[in-house]
Amino acid sequence: MNNWEVMERDLKVNWHPCTQMKDHQILPMIPIRRGEGVYLEDFEGNRYIDAISSWWVNLFGHRNPYINRKIKEQLEELEHIIFAGFTHWGAVRLGERITQLTGLDKVFYGDNGSSAVEIALKMSFHYWKNRGETRPLFFSLENSYHGETIGALSVGDVGLYKETYREILLENRTLPIPADQSEEETVKALTQIRQIFERETQTPTGNPISALIMEPLVQCAGYMKMHSPQFVAGLAQLCREFNIHLILDEIAVGFGRTGTLFAFQQADIKPDFLCLSKGLTGGYLPLSLVVTTDEVYQAFYCDYKEMKAFLHSHSYTGNPLAVAAANATLDIFETQPVLEENRKKSQYIWEKIQKFKELPNVKEIRQTGMITAIEMIPYPWQERRGLVVYQYGLQNGVLLRPLGNVIYFMPPYVIDYSEIDQMIEVAYRGIELAQTQKWG
Ligand code: PMP
């Protein structure tokens, strides 16, 4: 079978995510037959460096021998069981390890990132309700992204995904973000936010805000906008002062992407809820966690007749195969100097991309840990210049998937230095080409 045949048959039956399907009349889809390390290989033997970790999930390469082995071992024991009234050894180990690593106390399971966000929002609201308060609103940040289900979309702010559904979304309060990572902009934004906190949390009928939800350090789907650890610390302080929860969405930035295992560690704070997914299983299987405090847990812990239990459930909660992948991923962090090696790699990437500043269509370069973004000048979105870079990348063996005018690298950590060179060179030439070419 060749690429063309697979694509033709696919298009007859499948509807793909985040895609205008009509684009495929002119834009070929790439059917992948196998993966290895940072490479994806199509049905005709072409190889592509997965510079975006397959939507930010993969950490230690495709078909990682260790994770493969651990999933196979689990498969021989138990594939799945109901997680209400039952447990399994992998979940015990994962719970112990995640609480130890995060400094939090209790782990609740979901099976994708958006579900984790829904769980955290519901849990926070329910906590206040169990304590006799009804707080129907949430604070979230400008330009934020927390997933595509209705609740998650309600606390997001990327118009492209949200606008169409505005009438059916929940009411929400959006807070400004700093223009950049500088101290001046950070202080400016925090001052404005303090005023909003003062206004919105103190109403004649009490405080209507359950929590603030944010992505610490990098707003990934929000065009890789970055802010400082001070901003995260400042918001955590405001949440404490005004007695609302802090929900950190580390679905994309967790597990080393920002340089530390979790982004919040750079701000030296502790959230009330931490949402994890994506890299949690090394990019193998869908799983998410909401990690919270004993204080939250205790607000639900009482005699059944008081009706305060958190009755949220998903069929695949705590799936043993996904949990085995997560434990294997943590084993790799534990036994190999991953973060240390990443620091060298991110420094190398940063030095190498300085030359992008010479390109007249590059507005800014920025980096946080293993996330690096190159923002082109604000071309009108209709010109789809990012797509020119995407196409050029595929023709030259690199999977880049720009967000509008922003080209970024978020590669698996196993990428080596020559692969980094190739990834950067292809992006450079793609951006150069986008000076003179547009799409459609
Ligand atoms: N939050 C963030 C920060 C994300 O980046 C994403 C996914 N891109 C989600 C939530 C939603 O996760 P999922 O796609 O698994 O529902």
mmCIF file of C-alpha atoms in Angstrom, residues 83-411:
data_model
loop_
_atom_site.group_PDB
_atom_site.id
_atom_site.type_symbol
_atom_site.label_atom_id
_atom_site.label_comp_id
_atom_site.label_asym_id
_atom_site.label_seq_id
_atom_site.Cartn_x
_atom_site.Cartn_y
_atom_site.Cartn_z
ATOM 1 C CA PHE A 83 -11.738 1.750 39.466
ATOM 2 C CA ALA A 84 -14.701 2.282 41.826
ATOM 3 C CA GLY A 85 -14.576 -0.206 44.661
ATOM 4 C CA PHE A 86 -11.452 -1.780 43.091
ATOM 5 C CA THR A 87 -7.835 -0.824 42.648
ATOM 6 C CA HIS A 88 -4.646 -2.251 41.149
ATOM 7 C CA TRP A 89 -0.994 -2.160 42.057
ATOM 8 C CA GLY A 90 0.095 0.205 39.264
ATOM 9 C CA ALA A 91 -2.329 2.878 40.483
ATOM 10 C CA VAL A 92 -1.043 2.542 44.040
ATOM 11 C CA ARG A 93 2.511 3.073 42.835
ATOM 12 C CA LEU A 94 1.559 5.950 40.533
ATOM 13 C CA GLY A 95 -0.432 7.681 43.266
ATOM 14 C CA GLU A 96 2.464 7.359 45.692
ATOM 15 C CA ARG A 97 4.979 8.669 43.189
ATOM 16 C CA ILE A 98 2.907 11.588 41.925
ATOM 17 C CA THR A 99 2.023 12.812 45.410
ATOM 18 C CA GLN A 100 5.670 12.570 46.407
ATOM 19 C CA LEU A 101 6.859 14.427 43.292
ATOM 20 C CA THR A 102 4.265 17.204 43.493
ATOM 21 C CA GLY A 103 4.059 17.665 47.268
ATOM 22 C CA LEU A 104 0.269 17.253 46.980
ATOM 23 C CA ASP A 105 -1.842 14.592 48.671
ATOM 24 C CA LYS A 106 -4.511 12.940 46.545
ATOM 25 C CA VAL A 107 -4.795 11.809 42.924
ATOM 26 C CA PHE A 108 -8.021 11.590 40.913
ATOM 27 C CA TYR A 109 -7.921 9.924 37.486
ATOM 28 C CA GLY A 110 -9.338 10.942 34.114
ATOM 29 C CA ASP A 111 -8.530 9.800 30.610
ATOM 30 C CA ASN A 112 -7.625 12.970 28.695
ATOM 31 C CA GLY A 113 -6.578 16.546 29.346
ATOM 32 C CA SER A 114 -9.970 18.194 28.871
ATOM 33 C CA SER A 115 -11.529 15.751 31.330
ATOM 34 C CA ALA A 116 -8.882 16.656 33.905
ATOM 35 C CA VAL A 117 -9.841 20.319 33.510
ATOM 36 C CA GLU A 118 -13.534 19.487 33.872
ATOM 37 C CA ILE A 119 -12.758 17.464 36.996
ATOM 38 C CA ALA A 120 -10.712 20.271 38.572
ATOM 39 C CA LEU A 121 -13.413 22.883 37.845
ATOM 40 C CA LYS A 122 -16.160 20.655 39.225
ATOM 41 C CA MET A 123 -14.124 19.639 42.265
ATOM 42 C CA SER A 124 -13.331 23.238 43.137
ATOM 43 C CA PHE A 125 -16.966 24.337 42.756
ATOM 44 C CA HIS A 126 -18.124 21.297 44.738
ATOM 45 C CA TYR A 127 -15.598 21.976 47.515
ATOM 46 C CA TRP A 128 -17.142 25.399 48.158
ATOM 47 C CA LYS A 129 -20.645 23.944 47.920
ATOM 48 C CA ASN A 130 -19.785 21.293 50.506
ATOM 49 C CA ARG A 131 -18.687 24.138 52.741
ATOM 50 C CA GLY A 132 -21.973 25.987 52.278
ATOM 51 C CA GLU A 133 -20.998 28.484 49.569
ATOM 52 C CA THR A 134 -22.137 28.653 45.949
ATOM 53 C CA ARG A 135 -19.412 30.049 43.727
ATOM 54 C CA PRO A 136 -20.447 29.689 40.082
ATOM 55 C CA LEU A 137 -17.590 31.633 38.410
ATOM 56 C CA PHE A 138 -13.945 31.040 37.524
ATOM 57 C CA PHE A 139 -11.084 33.349 36.694
ATOM 58 C CA SER A 140 -8.969 32.412 33.704
ATOM 59 C CA LEU A 141 -6.336 34.193 31.664
ATOM 60 C CA GLU A 142 -6.452 35.979 28.342
ATOM 61 C CA ASN A 143 -5.130 33.780 25.536
ATOM 62 C CA SER A 144 -5.485 30.623 27.638
ATOM 63 C CA TYR A 145 -6.336 27.152 26.349
ATOM 64 C CA HIS A 146 -7.623 24.315 28.496
ATOM 65 C CA GLY A 147 -9.248 21.897 26.047
ATOM 66 C CA GLU A 148 -12.312 21.559 23.882
ATOM 67 C CA THR A 149 -15.123 20.201 26.036
ATOM 68 C CA ILE A 150 -17.740 22.772 27.030
ATOM 69 C CA GLY A 151 -16.394 23.540 30.513
ATOM 70 C CA ALA A 152 -12.768 23.599 29.395
ATOM 71 C CA LEU A 153 -13.626 25.747 26.386
ATOM 72 C CA SER A 154 -15.472 28.166 28.671
ATOM 73 C CA VAL A 155 -12.303 28.922 30.617
ATOM 74 C CA GLY A 156 -10.213 29.134 27.430
ATOM 75 C CA ASP A 157 -9.696 32.295 25.410
ATOM 76 C CA VAL A 158 -8.377 31.306 21.982
ATOM 77 C CA GLY A 159 -11.045 32.714 19.675
ATOM 78 C CA LEU A 160 -10.350 30.254 16.890
ATOM 79 C CA TYR A 161 -11.656 27.358 18.983
ATOM 80 C CA LYS A 162 -14.113 29.199 21.178
ATOM 81 C CA GLU A 163 -15.980 31.837 19.194
ATOM 82 C CA THR A 164 -18.404 29.515 17.364
ATOM 83 C CA TYR A 165 -19.732 28.064 20.607
ATOM 84 C CA ARG A 166 -20.001 31.282 22.620
ATOM 85 C CA GLU A 167 -23.768 31.002 23.196
ATOM 86 C CA ILE A 168 -23.525 27.594 24.862
ATOM 87 C CA LEU A 169 -20.483 28.256 27.056
ATOM 88 C CA LEU A 170 -20.421 28.986 30.780
ATOM 89 C CA GLU A 171 -19.945 32.493 32.106
ATOM 90 C CA ASN A 172 -16.367 33.248 33.033
ATOM 91 C CA ARG A 173 -14.074 36.121 34.080
ATOM 92 C CA THR A 174 -10.953 36.715 32.007
ATOM 93 C CA LEU A 175 -7.830 38.309 33.474
ATOM 94 C CA PRO A 176 -5.111 40.188 31.536
ATOM 95 C CA ILE A 177 -1.675 38.669 30.933
ATOM 96 C CA PRO A 178 1.712 40.409 30.822
ATOM 97 C CA ALA A 179 2.851 41.508 27.355
ATOM 98 C CA ASP A 180 6.131 39.642 27.896
ATOM 99 C CA GLN A 181 8.296 37.984 30.554
ATOM 100 C CA SER A 182 9.808 41.222 31.900
ATOM 101 C CA GLU A 183 9.406 42.296 35.505
ATOM 102 C CA GLU A 184 7.814 45.580 34.469
ATOM 103 C CA GLU A 185 5.050 43.895 32.443
ATOM 104 C CA THR A 186 4.571 41.255 35.142
ATOM 105 C CA VAL A 187 4.016 43.873 37.842
ATOM 106 C CA LYS A 188 1.718 45.864 35.565
ATOM 107 C CA ALA A 189 -0.503 42.845 34.874
ATOM 108 C CA LEU A 190 -0.550 41.784 38.537
ATOM 109 C CA THR A 191 -1.618 45.277 39.602
ATOM 110 C CA GLN A 192 -4.530 45.214 37.156
ATOM 111 C CA ILE A 193 -5.464 41.715 38.256
ATOM 112 C CA ARG A 194 -5.466 42.724 41.920
ATOM 113 C CA GLN A 195 -8.071 45.374 41.112
ATOM 114 C CA ILE A 196 -10.208 42.783 39.324
ATOM 115 C CA PHE A 197 -9.885 40.428 42.299
ATOM 116 C CA GLU A 198 -10.995 43.211 44.636
ATOM 117 C CA ARG A 199 -13.989 44.014 42.451
ATOM 118 C CA GLU A 200 -15.117 40.493 41.520
ATOM 119 C CA THR A 201 -14.568 38.540 44.721
ATOM 120 C CA GLN A 202 -16.307 40.942 47.059
ATOM 121 C CA THR A 203 -19.997 41.164 46.183
ATOM 122 C CA PRO A 204 -22.975 41.772 48.527
ATOM 123 C CA THR A 205 -23.875 38.075 48.222
ATOM 124 C CA GLY A 206 -20.360 36.803 48.966
ATOM 125 C CA ASN A 207 -17.488 35.604 46.797
ATOM 126 C CA PRO A 208 -18.761 34.105 43.524
ATOM 127 C CA ILE A 209 -15.319 32.899 42.301
ATOM 128 C CA SER A 210 -14.339 29.271 42.909
ATOM 129 C CA ALA A 211 -10.884 29.251 41.377
ATOM 130 C CA LEU A 212 -8.388 30.735 38.992
ATOM 131 C CA ILE A 213 -7.203 28.332 36.285
ATOM 132 C CA MET A 214 -3.987 28.925 34.351
ATOM 133 C CA GLU A 215 -1.190 27.277 32.361
ATOM 134 C CA PRO A 216 2.000 28.129 34.238
ATOM 135 C CA LEU A 217 4.918 29.662 32.230
ATOM 136 C CA VAL A 218 3.778 28.802 28.686
ATOM 137 C CA GLN A 219 0.376 29.166 27.044
ATOM 138 C CA CYS A 220 1.016 26.487 24.485
ATOM 139 C CA ALA A 221 -2.036 26.480 22.210
ATOM 140 C CA GLY A 222 -2.131 30.258 22.809
ATOM 141 C CA TYR A 223 0.683 30.690 20.280
ATOM 142 C CA MET A 224 3.401 29.692 22.756
ATOM 143 C CA LYS A 225 3.141 32.922 24.743
ATOM 144 C CA MET A 226 5.425 32.835 27.744
ATOM 145 C CA HIS A 227 5.364 34.561 31.107
ATOM 146 C CA SER A 228 7.644 34.672 34.119
ATOM 147 C CA PRO A 229 7.654 32.485 37.238
ATOM 148 C CA GLN A 230 7.020 35.745 39.156
ATOM 149 C CA PHE A 231 3.689 36.059 37.385
ATOM 150 C CA VAL A 232 2.694 32.563 38.500
ATOM 151 C CA ALA A 233 3.887 33.288 42.043
ATOM 152 C CA GLY A 234 1.992 36.606 42.088
ATOM 153 C CA LEU A 235 -1.244 34.944 41.008
ATOM 154 C CA ALA A 236 -0.822 32.181 43.590
ATOM 155 C CA GLN A 237 -0.393 34.863 46.248
ATOM 156 C CA LEU A 238 -3.552 36.682 45.110
ATOM 157 C CA CYS A 239 -5.535 33.421 45.182
ATOM 158 C CA ARG A 240 -4.436 32.815 48.752
ATOM 159 C CA GLU A 241 -5.176 36.372 49.811
ATOM 160 C CA PHE A 242 -8.662 36.386 48.284
ATOM 161 C CA ASN A 243 -9.413 32.816 49.331
ATOM 162 C CA ILE A 244 -9.989 31.170 45.962
ATOM 163 C CA HIS A 245 -8.434 27.994 44.573
ATOM 164 C CA LEU A 246 -5.546 27.911 42.154
ATOM 165 C CA ILE A 247 -5.880 25.288 39.408
ATOM 166 C CA LEU A 248 -2.694 24.760 37.429
ATOM 167 C CA ASP A 249 -3.105 23.171 34.031
ATOM 168 C CA GLU A 250 0.241 21.477 33.391
ATOM 169 C CA ILE A 251 -1.234 19.156 30.780
ATOM 170 C CA ALA A 252 1.164 20.504 28.151
ATOM 171 C CA VAL A 253 3.973 21.981 30.250
ATOM 172 C CA GLY A 254 4.356 19.202 32.849
ATOM 173 C CA PHE A 255 7.005 16.478 32.858
ATOM 174 C CA GLY A 256 10.025 18.579 32.075
ATOM 175 C CA ARG A 257 8.923 20.697 29.148
ATOM 176 C CA THR A 258 9.730 23.989 30.900
ATOM 177 C CA GLY A 259 13.043 22.820 32.353
ATOM 178 C CA THR A 260 11.804 21.542 35.721
ATOM 179 C CA LEU A 261 9.680 18.441 36.215
ATOM 180 C CA PHE A 262 6.678 20.704 36.824
ATOM 181 C CA ALA A 263 6.481 24.355 35.823
ATOM 182 C CA PHE A 264 5.039 25.446 39.192
ATOM 183 C CA GLN A 265 8.291 24.444 40.901
ATOM 184 C CA GLN A 266 9.978 27.455 39.297
ATOM 185 C CA ALA A 267 7.535 29.759 41.082
ATOM 186 C CA ASP A 268 8.029 27.984 44.398
ATOM 187 C CA ILE A 269 4.309 27.647 45.059
ATOM 188 C CA LYS A 270 1.772 24.923 45.662
ATOM 189 C CA PRO A 271 -1.501 24.780 43.706
ATOM 190 C CA ASP A 272 -4.807 23.483 45.058
ATOM 191 C CA PHE A 273 -5.295 21.420 41.901
ATOM 192 C CA LEU A 274 -2.746 20.247 39.356
ATOM 193 C CA CYS A 275 -3.939 18.836 36.020
ATOM 194 C CA LEU A 276 -1.587 16.426 34.253
ATOM 195 C CA SER A 277 -1.860 14.435 31.022
ATOM 196 C CA LYS A 278 0.013 14.230 27.662
ATOM 197 C CA GLY A 279 3.629 13.431 28.690
ATOM 198 C CA LEU A 280 2.327 11.563 31.735
ATOM 199 C CA THR A 281 2.322 8.294 29.746
ATOM 200 C CA GLY A 282 5.328 9.225 27.626
ATOM 201 C CA GLY A 283 2.899 9.807 24.761
ATOM 202 C CA TYR A 284 1.608 6.242 24.680
ATOM 203 C CA LEU A 285 -1.903 6.077 26.076
ATOM 204 C CA PRO A 286 -4.654 8.466 27.136
ATOM 205 C CA LEU A 287 -4.561 9.213 30.847
ATOM 206 C CA SER A 288 -4.924 12.306 33.008
ATOM 207 C CA LEU A 289 -4.645 13.136 36.675
ATOM 208 C CA VAL A 290 -6.009 15.825 38.939
ATOM 209 C CA VAL A 291 -3.755 16.063 41.954
ATOM 210 C CA THR A 292 -5.084 17.947 44.947
ATOM 211 C CA THR A 293 -4.638 18.624 48.646
ATOM 212 C CA ASP A 294 -5.830 16.820 51.705
ATOM 213 C CA GLU A 295 -7.824 19.915 52.603
ATOM 214 C CA VAL A 296 -9.903 19.574 49.439
ATOM 215 C CA TYR A 297 -10.253 15.813 49.953
ATOM 216 C CA GLN A 298 -11.503 16.286 53.501
ATOM 217 C CA ALA A 299 -14.322 18.572 52.329
ATOM 218 C CA PHE A 300 -15.829 15.544 50.550
ATOM 219 C CA TYR A 301 -15.048 12.954 53.234
ATOM 220 C CA CYS A 302 -18.045 12.259 55.456
ATOM 221 C CA ASP A 303 -20.917 9.855 56.058
ATOM 222 C CA TYR A 304 -22.626 8.806 52.835
ATOM 223 C CA LYS A 305 -25.960 10.288 53.941
ATOM 224 C CA GLU A 306 -24.487 13.774 53.971
ATOM 225 C CA MET A 307 -24.280 13.447 50.126
ATOM 226 C CA LYS A 308 -20.980 15.234 49.672
ATOM 227 C CA ALA A 309 -19.087 12.612 47.644
ATOM 228 C CA PHE A 310 -17.509 13.529 44.303
ATOM 229 C CA LEU A 311 -19.608 11.334 42.016
ATOM 230 C CA HIS A 312 -17.689 12.054 38.812
ATOM 231 C CA SER A 313 -16.614 9.011 36.802
ATOM 232 C CA HIS A 314 -15.178 7.871 33.471
ATOM 233 C CA SER A 315 -15.312 4.238 32.318
ATOM 234 C CA TYR A 316 -11.575 4.055 31.708
ATOM 235 C CA THR A 317 -10.573 5.714 34.974
ATOM 236 C CA GLY A 318 -7.131 4.511 36.069
ATOM 237 C CA ASN A 319 -6.697 2.156 33.118
ATOM 238 C CA PRO A 320 -3.883 -0.248 34.089
ATOM 239 C CA LEU A 321 -2.154 -0.166 30.678
ATOM 240 C CA ALA A 322 -2.028 3.634 30.669
ATOM 241 C CA VAL A 323 -0.920 3.619 34.300
ATOM 242 C CA ALA A 324 1.872 1.152 33.424
ATOM 243 C CA ALA A 325 3.037 3.562 30.705
ATOM 244 C CA ALA A 326 3.004 6.395 33.257
ATOM 245 C CA ASN A 327 5.014 4.395 35.776
ATOM 246 C CA ALA A 328 7.510 3.465 33.057
ATOM 247 C CA THR A 329 7.816 7.155 32.126
ATOM 248 C CA LEU A 330 8.540 8.049 35.751
ATOM 249 C CA ASP A 331 11.113 5.213 35.905
ATOM 250 C CA ILE A 332 12.996 6.889 33.056
ATOM 251 C CA PHE A 333 12.956 10.260 34.834
ATOM 252 C CA GLU A 334 14.201 8.501 37.962
ATOM 253 C CA THR A 335 17.032 6.547 36.368
ATOM 254 C CA GLN A 336 18.319 8.904 33.693
ATOM 255 C CA PRO A 337 19.560 12.511 33.878
ATOM 256 C CA VAL A 338 16.742 13.717 31.654
ATOM 257 C CA LEU A 339 16.359 17.284 32.950
ATOM 258 C CA GLU A 340 20.103 17.827 32.996
ATOM 259 C CA GLU A 341 20.496 16.655 29.390
ATOM 260 C CA ASN A 342 17.509 18.782 28.378
ATOM 261 C CA ARG A 343 19.152 21.878 29.838
ATOM 262 C CA LYS A 344 22.111 21.374 27.512
ATOM 263 C CA LYS A 345 19.847 20.713 24.549
ATOM 264 C CA SER A 346 17.669 23.751 25.162
ATOM 265 C CA GLN A 347 20.763 25.939 25.501
ATOM 266 C CA TYR A 348 22.053 24.536 22.200
ATOM 267 C CA ILE A 349 18.701 25.199 20.493
ATOM 268 C CA TRP A 350 18.677 28.765 21.868
ATOM 269 C CA GLU A 351 22.150 29.505 20.525
ATOM 270 C CA LYS A 352 21.318 28.030 17.147
ATOM 271 C CA ILE A 353 18.109 29.976 16.640
ATOM 272 C CA GLN A 354 19.726 33.361 17.192
ATOM 273 C CA LYS A 355 20.230 33.490 13.437
ATOM 274 C CA PHE A 356 16.457 33.560 12.904
ATOM 275 C CA LYS A 357 16.577 37.184 14.032
ATOM 276 C CA GLU A 358 18.272 38.002 10.722
ATOM 277 C CA LEU A 359 15.155 37.007 8.798
ATOM 278 C CA PRO A 360 13.072 40.111 8.058
ATOM 279 C CA ASN A 361 9.810 38.208 8.622
ATOM 280 C CA VAL A 362 10.757 37.071 12.146
ATOM 281 C CA LYS A 363 9.299 39.268 14.869
ATOM 282 C CA GLU A 364 10.500 37.454 18.001
ATOM 283 C CA ILE A 365 12.173 34.305 19.263
ATOM 284 C CA ARG A 366 11.485 32.941 22.746
ATOM 285 C CA GLN A 367 12.196 29.876 24.805
ATOM 286 C CA THR A 368 11.243 28.242 28.086
ATOM 287 C CA GLY A 369 13.083 24.975 28.691
ATOM 288 C CA MET A 370 12.430 22.550 25.835
ATOM 289 C CA ILE A 371 9.780 24.789 24.267
ATOM 290 C CA THR A 372 11.112 27.186 21.648
ATOM 291 C CA ALA A 373 9.000 29.523 19.514
ATOM 292 C CA ILE A 374 9.738 31.685 16.505
ATOM 293 C CA GLU A 375 7.057 34.255 15.857
ATOM 294 C CA MET A 376 6.768 35.644 12.341
ATOM 295 C CA ILE A 377 5.469 39.143 11.651
ATOM 296 C CA PRO A 378 1.664 39.381 11.913
ATOM 297 C CA TYR A 379 0.722 38.211 8.437
ATOM 298 C CA PRO A 380 -3.068 38.212 7.892
ATOM 299 C CA TRP A 381 -4.325 34.761 8.935
ATOM 300 C CA GLN A 382 -5.949 34.254 5.532
ATOM 301 C CA GLU A 383 -2.468 34.044 3.961
ATOM 302 C CA ARG A 384 -1.712 30.925 6.017
ATOM 303 C CA ARG A 385 2.053 31.479 5.938
ATOM 304 C CA GLY A 386 2.490 28.942 8.733
ATOM 305 C CA LEU A 387 1.119 26.333 6.364
ATOM 306 C CA VAL A 388 3.915 27.158 3.909
ATOM 307 C CA VAL A 389 6.397 26.294 6.678
ATOM 308 C CA TYR A 390 4.448 23.135 7.528
ATOM 309 C CA GLN A 391 4.491 21.936 3.922
ATOM 310 C CA TYR A 392 8.135 22.804 3.458
ATOM 311 C CA GLY A 393 8.939 20.916 6.668
ATOM 312 C CA LEU A 394 7.168 17.758 5.493
ATOM 313 C CA GLN A 395 8.878 17.878 2.112
ATOM 314 C CA ASN A 396 12.189 18.051 3.962
ATOM 315 C CA GLY A 397 11.669 15.450 6.656
ATOM 316 C CA VAL A 398 10.505 17.519 9.630
ATOM 317 C CA LEU A 399 7.045 17.610 11.170
ATOM 318 C CA LEU A 400 6.467 21.216 12.291
ATOM 319 C CA ARG A 401 2.908 22.288 12.950
ATOM 320 C CA PRO A 402 2.866 26.075 13.281
ATOM 321 C CA LEU A 403 0.188 27.828 15.311
ATOM 322 C CA GLY A 404 -0.804 30.626 12.940
ATOM 323 C CA ASN A 405 2.333 32.715 12.433
ATOM 324 C CA VAL A 406 4.231 30.971 15.250
ATOM 325 C CA ILE A 407 6.624 28.144 14.421
ATOM 326 C CA TYR A 408 7.751 26.149 17.431
ATOM 327 C CA PHE A 409 9.846 23.190 18.514
ATOM 328 C CA MET A 410 8.713 20.850 21.274
ATOM 329 C CA PRO A 411 10.621 17.692 20.370
#
